PDB file of C-alpha atoms in Angstrom:
ATOM      1  CA  MET A  59      15.942  53.207 -23.258  1.00 65.00           C
ATOM      2  CA  ASP A  60      17.782  56.429 -23.080  1.00 79.00           C
ATOM      3  CA  ILE A  61      17.125  59.096 -25.764  1.00 81.00           C
ATOM      4  CA  LEU A  62      20.878  59.558 -26.355  1.00 83.00           C
ATOM      5  CA  THR A  63      21.209  55.962 -27.553  1.00 85.00           C
ATOM      6  CA  LEU A  64      18.333  56.432 -30.024  1.00 86.00           C
ATOM      7  CA  LEU A  65      19.613  59.801 -31.353  1.00 88.00           C
ATOM      8  CA  PRO A  66      22.161  58.366 -33.881  1.00 88.00           C
ATOM      9  CA  PHE A  67      19.500  56.069 -35.339  1.00 90.00           C
ATOM     10  CA  ILE A  68      17.022  58.937 -35.667  1.00 90.00           C
ATOM     11  CA  VAL A  69      19.628  61.114 -37.413  1.00 91.00           C
ATOM     12  CA  LEU A  70      20.525  58.251 -39.774  1.00 92.00           C
ATOM     13  CA  ILE A  71      16.896  57.604 -40.703  1.00 92.00           C
ATOM     14  CA  GLY A  72      16.334  61.339 -41.273  1.00 91.00           C
ATOM     15  CA  ALA A  73      19.380  61.605 -43.549  1.00 91.00           C
ATOM     16  CA  MET A  74      18.227  58.581 -45.564  1.00 91.00           C
ATOM     17  CA  PHE A  75      14.779  60.130 -45.940  1.00 89.00           C
ATOM     18  CA  LEU A  76      16.235  63.417 -47.234  1.00 88.00           C
ATOM     19  CA  MET A  77      18.528  61.657 -49.727  1.00 88.00           C
ATOM     20  CA  THR A  78      15.763  59.492 -51.171  1.00 89.00           C
ATOM     21  CA  ARG A  79      13.457  62.491 -51.362  1.00 88.00           C
ATOM     22  CA  SER A  80      15.933  64.519 -53.448  1.00 85.00           C
ATOM     23  CA  ALA A  81      16.630  61.510 -55.689  1.00 87.00           C
ATOM     24  CA  LYS A  82      12.917  61.039 -56.291  1.00 90.00           C
ATOM     25  CA  LYS A  83      12.585  64.727 -57.201  1.00 90.00           C
ATOM     26  CA  LYS A  84      15.398  64.397 -59.750  1.00 88.00           C
ATOM     27  CA  GLN A  85      13.834  61.270 -61.242  1.00 87.00           C
ATOM     28  CA  ALA A  86      10.439  62.954 -61.477  1.00 88.00           C
ATOM     29  CA  ALA A  87      11.974  66.009 -63.181  1.00 87.00           C
ATOM     30  CA  ALA A  88      13.803  63.790 -65.693  1.00 84.00           C
ATOM     31  CA  ALA A  89      10.632  61.818 -66.437  1.00 84.00           C
ATOM     32  CA  GLN A  90       8.692  65.069 -66.932  1.00 86.00           C
ATOM     33  CA  MET A  91      11.399  66.370 -69.286  1.00 85.00           C
ATOM     34  CA  ARG A  92      11.242  63.158 -71.360  1.00 84.00           C
ATOM     35  CA  ASN A  93       7.440  63.300 -71.489  1.00 82.00           C
ATOM     36  CA  ASP A  94       7.515  66.926 -72.668  1.00 81.00           C
ATOM     37  CA  MET A  95       9.675  66.110 -75.724  1.00 87.00           C
ATOM     38  CA  GLN A  96       8.136  67.218 -78.992  1.00 89.00           C
ATOM     39  CA  PRO A  97       9.176  66.436 -82.579  1.00 92.00           C
ATOM     40  CA  GLY A  98      11.687  68.999 -83.802  1.00 90.00           C
ATOM     41  CA  THR A  99      13.428  69.610 -80.492  1.00 90.00           C
ATOM     42  CA  GLY A 100      17.136  69.001 -80.021  1.00 92.00           C
ATOM     43  CA  VAL A 101      18.258  66.451 -77.435  1.00 93.00           C
ATOM     44  CA  ARG A 102      21.474  65.061 -75.964  1.00 92.00           C
ATOM     45  CA  THR A 103      21.582  61.351 -75.167  1.00 92.00           C
ATOM     46  CA  ILE A 104      23.226  59.973 -72.055  1.00 91.00           C
ATOM     47  CA  GLY A 105      26.047  58.854 -74.359  1.00 92.00           C
ATOM     48  CA  GLY A 106      26.676  62.453 -75.440  1.00 91.00           C
ATOM     49  CA  MET A 107      25.183  62.309 -78.939  1.00 93.00           C
ATOM     50  CA  TYR A 108      23.192  65.311 -80.175  1.00 93.00           C
ATOM     51  CA  ALA A 109      20.145  64.663 -82.345  1.00 93.00           C
ATOM     52  CA  THR A 110      16.749  66.028 -83.359  1.00 93.00           C
ATOM     53  CA  VAL A 111      13.536  64.320 -82.233  1.00 94.00           C
ATOM     54  CA  LYS A 112      11.424  63.098 -85.162  1.00 95.00           C
ATOM     55  CA  GLU A 113       8.790  60.926 -83.444  1.00 93.00           C
ATOM     56  CA  VAL A 114       7.886  60.221 -79.828  1.00 92.00           C
ATOM     57  CA  HIS A 115       6.335  56.867 -78.901  1.00 91.00           C
ATOM     58  CA  ASP A 116       5.442  55.330 -75.528  1.00 88.00           C
ATOM     59  CA  ASP A 117       8.877  53.970 -74.602  1.00 89.00           C
ATOM     60  CA  THR A 118      10.991  54.935 -77.615  1.00 92.00           C
ATOM     61  CA  VAL A 119      12.041  58.028 -79.534  1.00 93.00           C
ATOM     62  CA  LEU A 120      12.999  58.270 -83.206  1.00 95.00           C
ATOM     63  CA  LEU A 121      16.020  60.568 -83.501  1.00 94.00           C
ATOM     64  CA  GLU A 122      17.608  62.094 -86.582  1.00 93.00           C
ATOM     65  CA  VAL A 123      21.337  61.938 -85.828  1.00 91.00           C
ATOM     66  CA  ALA A 124      22.378  63.322 -89.227  1.00 91.00           C
ATOM     67  CA  PRO A 125      20.418  64.497 -92.256  1.00 90.00           C
ATOM     68  CA  GLY A 126      18.590  61.399 -93.483  1.00 92.00           C
ATOM     69  CA  VAL A 127      19.988  59.131 -90.734  1.00 94.00           C
ATOM     70  CA  HIS A 128      17.436  57.961 -88.166  1.00 95.00           C
ATOM     71  CA  ALA A 129      17.881  55.858 -85.041  1.00 95.00           C
ATOM     72  CA  ILE A 130      15.470  54.531 -82.437  1.00 95.00           C
ATOM     73  CA  TYR A 131      16.399  55.152 -78.806  1.00 94.00           C
ATOM     74  CA  ALA A 132      14.729  54.354 -75.515  1.00 93.00           C
ATOM     75  CA  LYS A 133      13.190  57.375 -73.802  1.00 90.00           C
ATOM     76  CA  ASN A 134      15.362  56.716 -70.768  1.00 89.00           C
ATOM     77  CA  SER A 135      18.477  57.260 -72.873  1.00 91.00           C
ATOM     78  CA  ILE A 136      17.661  60.962 -73.368  1.00 91.00           C
ATOM     79  CA  GLY A 137      19.878  62.935 -71.018  1.00 89.00           C
ATOM     80  CA  ALA A 138      18.689  66.468 -71.753  1.00 89.00           C
ATOM     81  CA  VAL A 139      16.185  68.299 -73.909  1.00 90.00           C
ATOM     82  CA  LEU A 140      17.902  71.412 -75.280  1.00 89.00           C
ATOM     83  CA  ASP A 141      16.349  74.692 -76.341  1.00 87.00           C
ATOM     84  CA  ASP A 142      16.813  75.705 -79.977  1.00 85.00           C
ATOM     85  CA  ALA A 143      19.519  78.317 -79.370  1.00 86.00           C
ATOM     86  CA  GLU A 144      21.712  75.953 -77.340  1.00 87.00           C
ATOM     87  CA  TYR A 145      21.225  73.076 -79.797  1.00 87.00           C
ATOM     88  CA  ASN A 146      22.176  75.262 -82.786  1.00 86.00           C
ATOM     89  CA  ARG A 147      25.185  76.644 -80.926  1.00 88.00           C
ATOM     90  CA  ILE A 148      26.503  73.165 -80.120  1.00 86.00           C
ATOM     91  CA  VAL A 149      25.648  71.268 -83.304  1.00 83.00           C
ATOM     92  CA  HIS A 150      25.882  73.921 -86.006  1.00 80.00           C
ATOM     93  CA  GLY A 151      28.310  76.345 -84.367  1.00 82.00           C
ATOM     94  CA  ASP A 152      25.818  79.204 -84.519  1.00 74.00           C
ATOM     95  CA  ASP A 153      26.774  81.695 -81.832  1.00 68.00           C
ATOM     96  CA  GLN A 154      24.572  84.777 -81.954  1.00 62.00           C
ATOM     97  CA  GLU A 155      26.417  86.455 -79.085  1.00 58.00           C
ATOM     98  CA  LEU A 156      29.681  86.389 -81.054  1.00 52.00           C
ATOM     99  CA  ASP A 157      27.914  87.635 -84.185  1.00 50.00           C
ATOM    100  CA  ALA A 158      26.357  90.530 -82.252  1.00 53.00           C
ATOM    101  CA  ASP A 159      29.715  91.747 -80.885  1.00 55.00           C
ATOM    102  CA  GLY A 160      31.588  91.558 -84.131  1.00 59.00           C
ATOM    103  CA  THR A 161      34.815  90.870 -82.242  1.00 63.00           C
ATOM    104  CA  VAL A 162      37.096  88.268 -83.689  1.00 65.00           C
ATOM    105  CA  VAL A 163      39.794  86.531 -81.700  1.00 65.00           C
ATOM    106  CA  PRO A 164      42.961  85.925 -83.741  1.00 63.00           C
ATOM    107  CA  ASP A 165      44.387  82.435 -84.093  1.00 68.00           C
ATOM    108  CA  ASP A 166      47.880  83.565 -83.121  1.00 73.00           C
ATOM    109  CA  ALA A 167      49.440  86.249 -80.963  1.00 68.00           C
ATOM    110  CA  SER A 168      51.107  88.115 -83.832  1.00 67.00           C
ATOM    111  CA  SER A 169      48.308  90.643 -84.109  1.00 65.00           C
ATOM    112  CA  LEU A 170      48.497  91.374 -80.388  1.00 65.00           C
ATOM    113  CA  THR A 171      52.133  92.528 -80.453  1.00 68.00           C
ATOM    114  CA  GLY A 172      51.510  95.301 -82.971  1.00 61.00           C
ATOM    115  CA  GLU A 173      54.556  94.345 -85.054  1.00 58.00           C
ATOM    116  CA  SER A 174      54.328  93.146 -88.602  1.00 55.00           C
ATOM    117  CA  ASP A 175      55.793  89.807 -89.614  1.00 52.00           C
ATOM    118  CA  ASP A 176      58.592  91.351 -91.720  1.00 55.00           C
ATOM    119  CA  ALA A 177      59.798  93.953 -89.203  1.00 53.00           C
ATOM    120  CA  GLY A 178      63.215  92.812 -88.002  1.00 56.00           C
ATOM    121  CA  VAL A 179      62.310  89.182 -87.456  1.00 57.00           C
ATOM    122  CA  ALA A 180      65.177  86.840 -88.202  1.00 64.00           C
ATOM    123  CA  LYS A 181      64.087  84.009 -90.451  1.00 67.00           C
ATOM    124  CA  ILE A 182      65.436  80.558 -89.696  1.00 72.00           C
ATOM    125  CA  ASP A 183      66.583  78.580 -92.722  1.00 70.00           C
ATOM    126  CA  LEU A 184      65.418  75.004 -92.333  1.00 72.00           C
ATOM    127  CA  ALA A 185      66.582  73.892 -95.761  1.00 72.00           C
ATOM    128  CA  LYS A 186      69.132  71.094 -95.999  1.00 70.00           C
ATOM    129  CA  ASP A 187      72.656  72.305 -96.709  1.00 68.00           C
ATOM    130  CA  ASP A 188      74.416  70.111 -99.294  1.00 69.00           C
ATOM    131  CA  ALA A 189      77.951  71.053 -98.135  1.00 65.00           C
ATOM    132  CA  ALA A 190      77.192  70.113 -94.515  1.00 62.00           C
ATOM    133  CA  ASP A 191      75.574  66.870 -95.682  1.00 65.00           C
ATOM    134  CA  ASP A 192      78.674  65.899 -97.726  1.00 68.00           C
ATOM    135  CA  ALA A 193      80.962  66.638 -94.774  1.00 66.00           C
ATOM    136  CA  GLU A 194      78.804  64.481 -92.516  1.00 67.00           C
ATOM    137  CA  ASP A 195      78.936  61.582 -94.987  1.00 68.00           C
ATOM    138  CA  ALA A 196      82.750  61.882 -95.141  1.00 66.00           C
ATOM    139  CA  GLU A 197      82.960  61.680 -91.327  1.00 68.00           C
ATOM    140  CA  VAL A 198      80.852  58.530 -91.307  1.00 63.00           C
ATOM    141  CA  GLU A 199      83.118  56.926 -93.930  1.00 65.00           C
ATOM    142  CA  ASP A 200      86.232  57.830 -91.886  1.00 64.00           C
ATOM    143  CA  VAL A 201      84.746  56.180 -88.802  1.00 60.00           C
ATOM    144  CA  LYS A 202      83.931  53.025 -90.782  1.00 60.00           C
ATOM    145  CA  ASP A 203      87.481  52.878 -92.205  1.00 61.00           C
ATOM    146  CA  ALA A 204      88.981  53.283 -88.719  1.00 61.00           C
ATOM    147  CA  LYS A 205      86.966  50.321 -87.442  1.00 63.00           C
ATOM    148  CA  GLY A 206      87.801  48.255 -90.477  1.00 60.00           C
ATOM    149  CA  GLU A 207      84.179  47.951 -91.489  1.00 56.00           C
ATOM    150  CA  SER A 208      83.223  48.317 -95.095  1.00 54.00           C
ATOM    151  CA  LYS A 209      79.916  46.457 -95.122  1.00 55.00           C
ATOM    152  CA  THR A 210      77.237  47.197 -97.611  1.00 57.00           C
ATOM    153  CA  ASP A 211      73.566  47.070 -96.819  1.00 58.00           C
ATOM    154  CA  GLY A 212      73.275  43.489 -98.063  1.00 57.00           C
ATOM    155  CA  ASP A 213      76.062  42.050 -95.825  1.00 55.00           C
ATOM    156  CA  ALA A 214      74.956  40.035 -92.826  1.00 55.00           C
ATOM    157  CA  ASP A 215      76.204  40.774 -89.311  1.00 56.00           C
ATOM    158  CA  SER A 216      76.359  37.147 -88.142  1.00 55.00           C
ATOM    159  CA  LYS A 217      77.998  34.089 -89.686  1.00 50.00           C
TER     160      LYS A 217
END
């Protein structure tokens, strides 16, 4: 056989070998991460739930999902073991970088413009105007009289 006819098969087998090799490395790293879990560490499950490891058994892990609430999960359901700083930042909202800066981002853009709220800002009155409401009711009555309709709420439309 000619080497050019065998070349596509050789390339295909080589690509398959490289893909399975990288997949095996990822599986080995995940298994090592799950085996290195210790009680007290924060984890994220493959479902996206954050919890603290309480006990580690052969194939299962006891997780504390809330204070006083425990659940048993399979070791394979642990997606990531988190370091303490990342776990506290995600679960408890503790962000030491923000605390170190002391900068606070405002909730609205009013503080960015430099103007106060009272300085020349026209206020919109959203209250209901009784005079406009009475005029609107009168227009509705005129339309009903023009059509010859004077039904009340209890009258039926069909006979």
